mmCIF file of C-alpha atoms in Angstrom:
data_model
loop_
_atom_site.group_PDB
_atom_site.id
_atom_site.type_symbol
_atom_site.label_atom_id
_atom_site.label_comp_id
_atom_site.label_asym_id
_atom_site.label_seq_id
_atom_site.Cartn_x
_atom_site.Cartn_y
_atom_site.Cartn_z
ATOM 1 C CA UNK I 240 -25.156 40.637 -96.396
ATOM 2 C CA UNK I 241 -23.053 39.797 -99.694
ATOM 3 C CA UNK I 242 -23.618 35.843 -100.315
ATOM 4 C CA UNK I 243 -21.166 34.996 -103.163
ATOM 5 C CA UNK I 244 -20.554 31.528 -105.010
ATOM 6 C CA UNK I 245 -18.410 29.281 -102.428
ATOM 7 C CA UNK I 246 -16.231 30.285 -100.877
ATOM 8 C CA UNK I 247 -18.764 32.730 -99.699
ATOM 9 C CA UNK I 248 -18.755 36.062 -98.525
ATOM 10 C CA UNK I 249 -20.844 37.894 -95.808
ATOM 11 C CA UNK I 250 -19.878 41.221 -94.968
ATOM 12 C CA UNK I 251 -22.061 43.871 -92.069
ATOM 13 C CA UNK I 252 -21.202 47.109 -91.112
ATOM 14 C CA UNK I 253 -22.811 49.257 -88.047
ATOM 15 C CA UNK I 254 -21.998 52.643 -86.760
ATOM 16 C CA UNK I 255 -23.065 51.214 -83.324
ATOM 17 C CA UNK I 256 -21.579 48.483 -81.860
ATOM 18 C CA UNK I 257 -18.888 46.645 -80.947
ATOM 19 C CA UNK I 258 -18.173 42.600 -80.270
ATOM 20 C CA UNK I 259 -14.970 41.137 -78.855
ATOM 21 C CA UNK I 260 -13.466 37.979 -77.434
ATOM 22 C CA UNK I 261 -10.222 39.222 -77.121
ATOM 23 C CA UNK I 262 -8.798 43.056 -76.773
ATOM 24 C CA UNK I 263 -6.068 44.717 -78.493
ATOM 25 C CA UNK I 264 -6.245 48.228 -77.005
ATOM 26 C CA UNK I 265 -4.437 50.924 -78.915
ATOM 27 C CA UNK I 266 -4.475 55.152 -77.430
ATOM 28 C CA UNK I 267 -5.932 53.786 -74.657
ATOM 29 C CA UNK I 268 -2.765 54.427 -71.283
ATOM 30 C CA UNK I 269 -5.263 53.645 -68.966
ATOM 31 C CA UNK I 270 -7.418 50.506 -70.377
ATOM 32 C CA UNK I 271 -6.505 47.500 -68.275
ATOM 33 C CA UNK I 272 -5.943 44.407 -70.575
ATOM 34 C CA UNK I 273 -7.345 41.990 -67.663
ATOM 35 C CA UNK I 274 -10.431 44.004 -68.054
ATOM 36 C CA UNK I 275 -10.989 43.918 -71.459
ATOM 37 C CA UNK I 276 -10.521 40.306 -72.097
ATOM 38 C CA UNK I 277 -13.258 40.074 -69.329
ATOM 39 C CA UNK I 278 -15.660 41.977 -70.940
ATOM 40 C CA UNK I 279 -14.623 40.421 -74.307
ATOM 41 C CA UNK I 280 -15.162 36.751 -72.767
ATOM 42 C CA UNK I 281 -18.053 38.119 -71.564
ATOM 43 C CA UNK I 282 -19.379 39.436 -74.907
ATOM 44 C CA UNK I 283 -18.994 36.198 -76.589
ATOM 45 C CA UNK I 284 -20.802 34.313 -73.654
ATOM 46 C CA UNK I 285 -24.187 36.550 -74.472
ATOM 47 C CA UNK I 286 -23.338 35.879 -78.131
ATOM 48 C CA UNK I 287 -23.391 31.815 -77.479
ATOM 49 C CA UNK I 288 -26.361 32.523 -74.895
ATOM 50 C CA UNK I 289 -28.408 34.021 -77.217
ATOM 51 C CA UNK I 290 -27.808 30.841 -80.220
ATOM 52 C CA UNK I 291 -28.535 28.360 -77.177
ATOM 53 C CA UNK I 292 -31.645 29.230 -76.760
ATOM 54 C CA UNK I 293 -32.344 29.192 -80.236
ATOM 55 C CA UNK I 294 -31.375 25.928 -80.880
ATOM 56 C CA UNK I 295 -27.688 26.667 -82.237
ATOM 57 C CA UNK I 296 -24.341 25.262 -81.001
ATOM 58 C CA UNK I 297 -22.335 27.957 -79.080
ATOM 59 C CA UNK I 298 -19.639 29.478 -81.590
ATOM 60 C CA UNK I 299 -16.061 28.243 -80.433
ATOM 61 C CA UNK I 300 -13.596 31.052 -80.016
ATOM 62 C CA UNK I 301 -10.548 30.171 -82.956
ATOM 63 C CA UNK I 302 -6.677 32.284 -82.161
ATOM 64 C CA UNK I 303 -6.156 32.928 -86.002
ATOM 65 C CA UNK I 304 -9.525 34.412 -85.719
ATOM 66 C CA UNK I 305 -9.633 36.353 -82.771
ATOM 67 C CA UNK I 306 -5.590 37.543 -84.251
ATOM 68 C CA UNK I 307 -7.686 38.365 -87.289
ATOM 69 C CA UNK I 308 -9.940 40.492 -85.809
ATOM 70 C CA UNK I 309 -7.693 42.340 -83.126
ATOM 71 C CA UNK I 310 -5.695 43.458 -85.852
ATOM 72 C CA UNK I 311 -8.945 44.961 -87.503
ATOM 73 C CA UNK I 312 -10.099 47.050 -84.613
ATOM 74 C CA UNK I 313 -7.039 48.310 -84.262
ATOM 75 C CA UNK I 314 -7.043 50.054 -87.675
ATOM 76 C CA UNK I 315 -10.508 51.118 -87.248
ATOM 77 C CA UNK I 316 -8.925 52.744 -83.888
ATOM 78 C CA UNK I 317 -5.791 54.442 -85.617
ATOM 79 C CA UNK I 318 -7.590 55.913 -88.262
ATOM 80 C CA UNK I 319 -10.385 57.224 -85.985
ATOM 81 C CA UNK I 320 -12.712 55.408 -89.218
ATOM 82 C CA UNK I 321 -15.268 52.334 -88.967
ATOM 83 C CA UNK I 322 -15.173 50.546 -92.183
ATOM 84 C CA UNK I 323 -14.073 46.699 -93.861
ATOM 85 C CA UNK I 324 -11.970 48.571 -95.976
ATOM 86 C CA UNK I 325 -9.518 49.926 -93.005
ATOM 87 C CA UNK I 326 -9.321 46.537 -91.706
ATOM 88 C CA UNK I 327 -7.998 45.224 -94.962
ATOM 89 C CA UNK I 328 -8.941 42.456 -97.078
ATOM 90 C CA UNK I 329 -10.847 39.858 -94.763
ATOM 91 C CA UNK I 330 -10.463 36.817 -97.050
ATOM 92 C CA UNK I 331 -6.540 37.741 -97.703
ATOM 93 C CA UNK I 332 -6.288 37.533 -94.184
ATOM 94 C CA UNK I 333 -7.879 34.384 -93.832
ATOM 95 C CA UNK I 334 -5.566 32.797 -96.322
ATOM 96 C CA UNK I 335 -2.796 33.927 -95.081
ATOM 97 C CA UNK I 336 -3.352 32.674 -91.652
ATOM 98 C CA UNK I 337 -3.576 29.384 -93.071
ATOM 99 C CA UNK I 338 -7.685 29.122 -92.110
ATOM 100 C CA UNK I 339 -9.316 26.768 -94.135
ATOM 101 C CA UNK I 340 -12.683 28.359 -94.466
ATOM 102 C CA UNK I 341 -15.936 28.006 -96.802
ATOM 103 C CA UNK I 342 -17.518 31.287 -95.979
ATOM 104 C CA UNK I 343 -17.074 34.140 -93.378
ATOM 105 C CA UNK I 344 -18.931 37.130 -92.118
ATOM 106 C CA UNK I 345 -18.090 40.102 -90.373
ATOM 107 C CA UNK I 346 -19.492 42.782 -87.748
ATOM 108 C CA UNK I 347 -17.471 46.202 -87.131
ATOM 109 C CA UNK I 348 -18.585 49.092 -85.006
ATOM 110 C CA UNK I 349 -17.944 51.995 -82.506
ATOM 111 C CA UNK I 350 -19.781 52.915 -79.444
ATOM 112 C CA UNK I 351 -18.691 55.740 -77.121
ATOM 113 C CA UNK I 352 -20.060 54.354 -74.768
ATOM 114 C CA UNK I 353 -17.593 53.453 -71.170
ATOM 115 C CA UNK I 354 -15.050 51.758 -71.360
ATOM 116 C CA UNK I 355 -15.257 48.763 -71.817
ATOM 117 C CA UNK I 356 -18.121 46.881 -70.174
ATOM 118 C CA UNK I 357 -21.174 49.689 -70.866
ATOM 119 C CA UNK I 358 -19.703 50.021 -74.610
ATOM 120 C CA UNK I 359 -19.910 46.361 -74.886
ATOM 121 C CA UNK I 360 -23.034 45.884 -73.493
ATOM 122 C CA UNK I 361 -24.505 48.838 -75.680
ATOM 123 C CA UNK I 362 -23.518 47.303 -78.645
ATOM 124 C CA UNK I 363 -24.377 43.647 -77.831
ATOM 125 C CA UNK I 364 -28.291 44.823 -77.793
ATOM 126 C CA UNK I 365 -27.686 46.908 -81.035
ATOM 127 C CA UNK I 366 -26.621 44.418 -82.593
ATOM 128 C CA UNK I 367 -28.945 42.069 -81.818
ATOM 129 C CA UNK I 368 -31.408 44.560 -82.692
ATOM 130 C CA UNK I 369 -30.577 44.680 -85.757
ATOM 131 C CA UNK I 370 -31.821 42.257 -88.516
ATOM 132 C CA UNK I 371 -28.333 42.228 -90.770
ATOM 133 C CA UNK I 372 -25.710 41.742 -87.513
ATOM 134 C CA UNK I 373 -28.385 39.468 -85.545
ATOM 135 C CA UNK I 374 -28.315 37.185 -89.027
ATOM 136 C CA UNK I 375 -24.576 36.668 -88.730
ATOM 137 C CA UNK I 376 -24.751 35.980 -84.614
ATOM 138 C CA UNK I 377 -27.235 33.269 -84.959
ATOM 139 C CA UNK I 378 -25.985 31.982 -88.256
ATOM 140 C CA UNK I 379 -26.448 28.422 -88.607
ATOM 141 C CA UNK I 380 -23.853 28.091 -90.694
ATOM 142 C CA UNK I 381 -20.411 29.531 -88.990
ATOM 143 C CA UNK I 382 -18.582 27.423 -86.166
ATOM 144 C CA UNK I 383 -15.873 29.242 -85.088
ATOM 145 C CA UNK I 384 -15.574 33.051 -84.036
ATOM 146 C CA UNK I 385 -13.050 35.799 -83.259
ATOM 147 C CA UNK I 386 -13.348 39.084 -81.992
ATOM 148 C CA UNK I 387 -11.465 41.950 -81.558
ATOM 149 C CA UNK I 388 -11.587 45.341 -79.394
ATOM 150 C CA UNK I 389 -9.489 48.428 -79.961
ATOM 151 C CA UNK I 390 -10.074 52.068 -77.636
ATOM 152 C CA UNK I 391 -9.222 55.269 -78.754
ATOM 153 C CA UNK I 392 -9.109 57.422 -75.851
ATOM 154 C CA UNK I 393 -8.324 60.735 -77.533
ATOM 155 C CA UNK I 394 -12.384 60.824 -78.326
ATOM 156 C CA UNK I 395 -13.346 57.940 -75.818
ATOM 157 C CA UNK I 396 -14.503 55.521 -78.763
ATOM 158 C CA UNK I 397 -14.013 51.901 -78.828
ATOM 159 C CA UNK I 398 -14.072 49.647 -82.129
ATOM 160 C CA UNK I 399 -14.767 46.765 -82.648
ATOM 161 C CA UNK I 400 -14.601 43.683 -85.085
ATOM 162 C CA UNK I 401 -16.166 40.035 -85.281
ATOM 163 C CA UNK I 402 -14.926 37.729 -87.683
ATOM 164 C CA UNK I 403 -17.124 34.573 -88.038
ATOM 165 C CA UNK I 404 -16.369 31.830 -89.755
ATOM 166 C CA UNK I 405 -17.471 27.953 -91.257
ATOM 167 C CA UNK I 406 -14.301 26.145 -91.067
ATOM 168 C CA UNK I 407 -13.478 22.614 -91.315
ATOM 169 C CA UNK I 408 -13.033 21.082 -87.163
ATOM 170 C CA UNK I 409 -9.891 22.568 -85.509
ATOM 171 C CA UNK I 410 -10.615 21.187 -81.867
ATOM 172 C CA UNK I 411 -9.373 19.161 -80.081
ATOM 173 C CA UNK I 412 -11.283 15.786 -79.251
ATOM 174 C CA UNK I 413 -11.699 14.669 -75.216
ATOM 175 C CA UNK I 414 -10.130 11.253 -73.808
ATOM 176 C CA UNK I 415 -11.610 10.608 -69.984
ATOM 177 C CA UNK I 416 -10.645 7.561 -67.859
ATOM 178 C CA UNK I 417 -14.047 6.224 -66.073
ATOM 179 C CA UNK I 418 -13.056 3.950 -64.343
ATOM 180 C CA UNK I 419 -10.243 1.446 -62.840
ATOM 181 C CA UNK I 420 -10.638 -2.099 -61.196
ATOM 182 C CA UNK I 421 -8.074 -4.608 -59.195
ATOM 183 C CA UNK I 422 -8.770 -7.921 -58.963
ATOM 184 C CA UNK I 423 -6.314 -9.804 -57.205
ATOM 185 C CA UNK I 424 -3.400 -8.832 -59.014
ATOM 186 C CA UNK I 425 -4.819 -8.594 -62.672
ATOM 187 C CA UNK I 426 -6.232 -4.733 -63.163
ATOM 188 C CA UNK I 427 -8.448 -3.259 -65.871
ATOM 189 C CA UNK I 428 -9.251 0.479 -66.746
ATOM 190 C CA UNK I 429 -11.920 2.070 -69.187
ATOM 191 C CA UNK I 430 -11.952 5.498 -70.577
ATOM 192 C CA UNK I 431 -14.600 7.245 -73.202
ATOM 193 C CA UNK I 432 -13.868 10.328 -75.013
ATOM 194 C CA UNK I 433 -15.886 12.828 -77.429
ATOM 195 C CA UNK I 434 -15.031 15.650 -80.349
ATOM 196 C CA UNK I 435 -17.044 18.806 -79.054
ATOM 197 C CA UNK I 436 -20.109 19.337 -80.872
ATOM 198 C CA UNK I 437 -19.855 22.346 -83.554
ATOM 199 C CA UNK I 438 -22.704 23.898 -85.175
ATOM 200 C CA UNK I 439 -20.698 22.597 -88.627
ATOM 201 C CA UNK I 440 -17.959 20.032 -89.758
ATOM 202 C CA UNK I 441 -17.990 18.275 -86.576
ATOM 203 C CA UNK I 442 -15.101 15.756 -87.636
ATOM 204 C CA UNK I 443 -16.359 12.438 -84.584
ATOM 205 C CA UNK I 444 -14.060 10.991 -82.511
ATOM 206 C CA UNK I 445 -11.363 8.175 -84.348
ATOM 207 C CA UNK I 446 -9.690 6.610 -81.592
ATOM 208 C CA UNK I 447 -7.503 6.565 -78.519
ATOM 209 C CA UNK I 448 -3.447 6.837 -77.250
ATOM 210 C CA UNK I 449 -2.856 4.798 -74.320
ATOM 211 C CA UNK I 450 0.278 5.241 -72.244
ATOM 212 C CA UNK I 451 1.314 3.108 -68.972
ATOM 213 C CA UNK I 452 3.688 3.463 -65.819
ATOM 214 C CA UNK I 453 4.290 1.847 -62.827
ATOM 215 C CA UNK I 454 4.843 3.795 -59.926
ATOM 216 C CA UNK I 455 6.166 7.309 -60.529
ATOM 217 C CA UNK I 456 8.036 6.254 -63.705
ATOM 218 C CA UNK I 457 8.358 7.262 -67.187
ATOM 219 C CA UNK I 458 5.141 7.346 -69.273
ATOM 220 C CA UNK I 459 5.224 4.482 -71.586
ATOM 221 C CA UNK I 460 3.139 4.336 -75.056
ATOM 222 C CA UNK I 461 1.483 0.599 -75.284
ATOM 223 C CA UNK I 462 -1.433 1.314 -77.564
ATOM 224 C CA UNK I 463 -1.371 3.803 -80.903
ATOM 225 C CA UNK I 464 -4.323 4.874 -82.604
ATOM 226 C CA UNK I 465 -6.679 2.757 -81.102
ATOM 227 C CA UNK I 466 -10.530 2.410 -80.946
ATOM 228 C CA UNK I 467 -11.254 0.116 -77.386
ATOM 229 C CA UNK I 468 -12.205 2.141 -74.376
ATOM 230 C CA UNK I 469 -10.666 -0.421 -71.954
ATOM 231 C CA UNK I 470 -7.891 -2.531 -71.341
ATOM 232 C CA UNK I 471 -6.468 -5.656 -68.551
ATOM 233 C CA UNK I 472 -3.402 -6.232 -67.876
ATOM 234 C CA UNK I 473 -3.465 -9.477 -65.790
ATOM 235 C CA UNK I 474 -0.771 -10.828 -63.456
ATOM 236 C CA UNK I 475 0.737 -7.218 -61.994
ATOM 237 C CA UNK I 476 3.563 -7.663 -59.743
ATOM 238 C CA UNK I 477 2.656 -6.636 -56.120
ATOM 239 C CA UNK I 478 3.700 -3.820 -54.045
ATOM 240 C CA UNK I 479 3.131 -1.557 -56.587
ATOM 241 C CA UNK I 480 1.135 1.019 -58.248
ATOM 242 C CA UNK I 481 0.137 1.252 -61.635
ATOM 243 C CA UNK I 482 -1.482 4.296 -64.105
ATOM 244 C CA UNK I 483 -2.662 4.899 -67.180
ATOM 245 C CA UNK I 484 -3.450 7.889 -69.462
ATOM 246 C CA UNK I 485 -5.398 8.718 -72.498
ATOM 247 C CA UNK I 486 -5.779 10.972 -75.219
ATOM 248 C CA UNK I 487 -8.054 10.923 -78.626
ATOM 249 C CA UNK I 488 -7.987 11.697 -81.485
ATOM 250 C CA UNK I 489 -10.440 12.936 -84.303
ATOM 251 C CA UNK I 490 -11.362 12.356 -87.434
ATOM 252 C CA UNK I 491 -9.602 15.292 -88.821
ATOM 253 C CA UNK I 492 -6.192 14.350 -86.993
ATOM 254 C CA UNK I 493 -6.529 16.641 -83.943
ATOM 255 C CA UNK I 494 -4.684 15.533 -81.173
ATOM 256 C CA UNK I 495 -6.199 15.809 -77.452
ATOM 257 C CA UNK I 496 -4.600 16.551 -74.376
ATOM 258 C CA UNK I 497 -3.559 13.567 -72.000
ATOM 259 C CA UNK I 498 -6.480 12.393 -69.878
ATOM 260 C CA UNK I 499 -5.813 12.491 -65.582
ATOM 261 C CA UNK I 500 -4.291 9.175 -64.855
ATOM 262 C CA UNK I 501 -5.820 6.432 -63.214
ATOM 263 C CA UNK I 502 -3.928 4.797 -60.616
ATOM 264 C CA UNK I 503 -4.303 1.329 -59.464
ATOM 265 C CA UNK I 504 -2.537 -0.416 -56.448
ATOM 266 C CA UNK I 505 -1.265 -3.729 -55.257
ATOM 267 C CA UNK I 506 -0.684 -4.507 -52.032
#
C-alpha cells in the first residue's frame, strides 16, 4: 500500500488472483456473459461476507466503478501483462467519470485457473491470504466497489481488477408505506423510509414525496420534500378507491424509487 496526503492513494498488485462484480470478457468465443456476472456477483458476496463478520458494512457495488474496472482487466487481457500501469491512470479515471472520491485502492491479478468460477474462487482465498489485498477487502475506510473480469483464452488466463473506493453517498434512500386505515369515509396512511447504511459518508434520510390518485387515475404530487411519515385525508367521497405512493430522499439529494401504493376503499 501507497497512503498519500488526501486524496489518498492505495495501490496492490498480485500475480494470483482475480476479483470481479461484473465481466467484460475479451479472446474469450466461448465465455458465457450470464456466467460470468454470476461468478462475479458471487465474488463480491464472499468479499461482503467476509467484512460482515468482521464487523464492516458490506461494500456497495458503484457502475462508474465496476465501468472502471472492466475496462482495466481488459487491458491486462490484451496485452497478455498484469500491472496498474496497463490499466492506465486509476485516479484519471476516476475524475473523469465524474466520481467524487477521497481515496481509492486497487487489486489486479491472473489465475489460470477454470473459467470462471474455480479461477475466481482461487483467487478469492489468495487474496485473502494475503496481508496487502486482505487490507484493502476489509478496509474500513472504502464504501463503494467495482470489479472487473477479462479471459484470455489463447493461454486460458483470466484478469482481473478491483477498484475500491471512499466516496461521498451515491444511493438511493428507501420510502415504504406501513400501513393504511378507513374510518368511515376519512382515511389515513403512514410510510417510513431509510438511506442504506455505508461503511462511510452515510448522507441520513431528509424527507419524503407523496403522490395521490383515486381509482386508476393519474398520479398526483400533494406533498414535496416533506418530513411526516403519515397523512388523513378526511371526508373521501364513496364508491371509490384511493392510493398513495412514496419516495425519499437523502441528505445528499438522491432521489428514491416510488414506494408500492397503498390502496384504500370506500364502499
Amino acid at each position: 500500500m501507497h497512503p498519500s496526503p488526501a486524496p489518498r492513494r492505495l495501490a496492490i498488485a498480485t500475480r494470483a488472483a482475480l476479483i470481479a462484480t461484473f465481466a467484460i470478457t475479451v479472446f474469450a468465443p466461448t465465455a458465457n456473459a450470464a456466467t460470468s456476472s454470476t461468478t462475479e456477483l458471487s465474488l463480491i458476496g464472499w468479499i461482503n461476507s467476509a467484512r460482515s463478520s468482521r464487523g464492516l458494512v458490506p461494500l456497495r457495488a458503484h457502475a462508474d466503478l465496476v465501468a472502471i474496472s472492466g475496462l482495466r482487466a481488459s487491458r491486462m487481457a490484451a496485452a497478455n501483462t498484469m500491472s496498474h500501469t496497463i490499466g492506465g491512470n486509476l485516479a484519471s479515471q476516476l475524475n473523469a467519470y465524474g466520481v467524487s472520491w477521497y481515496r481509492y485502492g486497487e487489486n489486479v491479478g491472473w489465475s489460470t485457473a477454470s473459467w470462471p468460477s474455480t479461477s475466481a474462487r482461487a483467487i478469492y482465498n489468495m487474496w485473502m491470504n494475503s496481508p496487502s489485498h486482505r487490507a484493502l477487502i476489509l478496509s474500513d475506510r472504502f464504501n463503494y466497489i467495482g470489479v472487473g473480469l477479462a479471459y484470455r483464452s489463447s493461454n486460458r488466463k483470466t484478469f482481473g481488477a478491483a477498484v475500491f473506493a471512499e466516496t461521498v453517498d451515491y444511493t438511493r434512500p428507501i420510502g415504504r408505506m406501513t400501513a393504511g386505515t378507513r374510518s368511515g369515509d376519512d382515511l389515513r396512511w403512514t410510510w417510513s423510509g431509510y438511506d442504506p447504511r455505508l461503511q462511510t459518508h452515510t448522507a441520513g434520510l431528509r424527507n419524503y414525496d407523496v403522490q395521490y390518485r383515486i381509482n386508476y387515475g393519474n398520479w398526483v404530487q400533494i406533498r414535496n420534500d416533506w418530513s411526516g411519515t403519515s397523512l388523513s385525508l378526511p371526508d373521501r367521497l364513496h364508491g371509490r378507491s384511493y392510493a398513495l405512493r412514496v419516495r425519499a430522499t437523502d441528505r445528499r439529494g438522491n432521489v428514491g424509487p416510488w414506494s408500492a401504493e397503498k390502496r384504500l376503499w370506500i364502499p
